[in-house]
XYZ file of C-alpha atoms in Angstrom:
177
model
C 165.225 -26.615 382.524
C 164.490 -24.115 385.279
C 161.437 -24.860 387.423
C 158.589 -22.364 387.071
C 158.573 -20.044 390.068
C 154.892 -20.317 390.781
C 152.672 -19.156 393.565
C 152.172 -22.790 394.465
C 155.681 -23.031 395.946
C 154.428 -21.566 399.214
C 150.677 -22.162 399.262
C 150.082 -21.011 402.828
C 152.072 -17.783 402.426
C 150.417 -17.121 399.070
C 146.977 -17.648 400.565
C 147.656 -15.083 403.313
C 149.042 -12.629 400.756
C 146.102 -13.129 398.401
C 143.578 -12.739 401.208
C 145.024 -9.316 401.946
C 144.810 -8.323 398.254
C 141.542 -9.979 397.268
C 139.152 -7.144 397.967
C 136.795 -7.754 395.059
C 135.020 -10.827 396.378
C 133.561 -12.051 399.619
C 136.348 -13.011 401.992
C 135.880 -16.134 404.034
C 138.225 -17.615 406.610
C 140.662 -19.956 404.875
C 140.125 -18.254 401.526
C 142.964 -18.575 399.012
C 141.986 -15.538 396.928
C 141.163 -17.720 393.913
C 137.396 -17.433 394.221
C 135.163 -16.056 391.493
C 136.133 -12.437 390.791
C 139.716 -12.721 391.966
C 143.207 -13.647 390.838
C 143.911 -16.268 388.230
C 146.296 -18.971 389.420
C 148.815 -19.492 386.611
C 150.010 -23.052 386.102
C 153.548 -24.196 385.323
C 154.276 -23.689 381.577
C 150.634 -22.740 380.923
C 149.861 -21.384 377.462
C 147.591 -18.453 376.622
C 146.023 -16.862 373.517
C 145.771 -19.964 371.342
C 149.168 -21.185 372.571
C 151.010 -18.006 371.594
C 152.340 -17.188 375.098
C 153.820 -19.732 377.528
C 154.321 -18.896 381.202
C 157.954 -19.166 382.271
C 158.145 -17.289 385.575
C 155.794 -15.841 388.160
C 156.585 -12.131 388.611
C 154.079 -11.054 391.233
C 150.721 -9.658 392.178
C 149.418 -6.164 391.920
C 146.229 -4.686 393.206
C 144.558 -5.423 389.862
C 145.889 -8.879 389.044
C 148.693 -11.347 388.466
C 151.832 -10.721 386.399
C 153.810 -13.527 384.767
C 156.772 -13.642 382.445
C 155.972 -15.505 379.244
C 157.733 -16.593 376.115
C 156.031 -15.299 372.993
C 156.198 -18.476 370.929
C 155.675 -16.502 367.710
C 158.412 -13.867 368.108
C 160.527 -15.847 370.622
C 160.829 -12.802 372.903
C 160.051 -12.628 376.608
C 157.017 -10.546 377.578
C 155.038 -9.743 380.715
C 151.373 -10.768 380.896
C 149.254 -8.746 383.291
C 146.158 -10.859 383.986
C 143.373 -8.787 385.538
C 141.216 -10.016 388.359
C 137.904 -11.214 386.999
C 135.431 -9.042 388.918
C 133.552 -6.372 386.959
C 135.331 -3.549 388.829
C 138.795 -4.880 388.026
C 137.866 -5.675 384.430
C 136.704 -2.068 384.042
C 140.005 -0.816 385.496
C 141.929 -3.080 383.098
C 139.920 -1.778 380.130
C 140.702 1.778 381.269
C 144.411 0.890 381.421
C 144.185 -0.618 377.932
C 142.581 2.539 376.514
C 145.206 4.746 378.176
C 148.098 2.586 376.976
C 146.748 2.510 373.428
C 146.511 6.322 373.573
C 150.167 6.569 374.671
C 151.734 4.033 372.324
C 154.499 5.095 369.961
C 154.646 8.577 371.431
C 156.989 8.314 374.382
C 160.199 6.749 375.543
C 158.843 6.950 379.083
C 156.013 4.428 378.852
C 156.238 0.682 378.833
C 155.218 -0.714 375.446
C 151.854 -2.491 375.215
C 152.365 -5.278 372.680
C 149.000 -7.018 372.645
C 145.882 -7.770 374.656
C 143.260 -10.496 374.769
C 140.411 -11.808 376.876
C 140.783 -15.055 378.735
C 138.147 -17.172 380.473
C 139.143 -19.182 383.549
C 137.453 -21.057 386.371
C 137.259 -17.780 388.346
C 135.754 -15.687 385.534
C 136.776 -13.516 382.600
C 140.097 -11.673 382.543
C 141.570 -8.990 380.343
C 145.226 -9.826 379.681
C 147.597 -7.024 378.755
C 150.841 -8.072 377.086
C 153.722 -5.703 377.858
C 157.375 -5.586 376.974
C 159.312 -7.262 379.769
C 161.113 -4.665 381.821
C 164.303 -5.218 383.745
C 164.635 -4.872 387.490
C 162.247 -2.642 389.463
C 163.552 0.278 391.507
C 162.668 -1.530 394.734
C 164.486 -4.714 393.711
C 167.498 -2.663 392.657
C 167.630 -0.955 396.050
C 167.166 -4.266 397.880
C 169.910 -5.916 395.812
C 172.426 -3.082 395.445
C 171.641 -0.615 398.204
C 170.740 3.035 397.859
C 171.243 4.879 394.582
C 174.170 7.244 394.220
C 173.392 10.940 393.805
C 173.947 10.687 390.026
C 171.709 7.601 389.748
C 169.033 9.353 391.823
C 169.144 12.381 389.509
C 168.757 10.143 386.437
C 165.791 8.261 387.942
C 164.122 11.469 389.160
C 164.538 13.136 385.747
C 163.005 10.105 383.976
C 160.044 10.056 386.354
C 159.430 13.790 385.973
C 159.625 13.586 382.171
C 157.129 10.692 382.219
C 154.754 12.641 384.466
C 155.008 15.674 382.175
C 154.280 13.481 379.162
C 151.180 12.012 380.842
C 150.016 15.502 381.790
C 150.382 16.618 378.150
C 148.174 13.665 377.166
C 145.596 14.530 379.907
C 146.278 11.298 381.788
C 146.612 11.171 385.553
C 148.964 8.455 386.796
C 147.564 7.242 390.097
C 150.401 5.099 391.470
């Protein structure tokens, strides 16, 4: 059984990283970023949504929250849970993302599939959790692991990105990343 790769493996490093990301609450020296309004600290093998999803691997942080790989205990597939920060501003951003993703579902090959969503209450507040299909390696991880893309790979990636941007434009959605 593989040990859960949690944020607790390097508490001091995680605390510094979270302090730099935790802009939605009052920062205090020595803060870990887990104060009210901030990130939710996922526990090893933790279950969510009435025990439907079980955390199996920590994937990372984004500006809006924490992302973990989970096993969907109903379908047996792996999914990604994006757990929003709990401040009102980040909850509003998560709701906006939910509305946009619901608008885009089943219409494009260029958008990650939103499978489910639910609200979750923790010791740091309320979170909107978006359940996405689990994607493979990110472009950055691919480059770090395998080096630069070949010309043909670069053309394929660029074409996919441009088609996705065109699709969002057709749906009157501005992608801000």
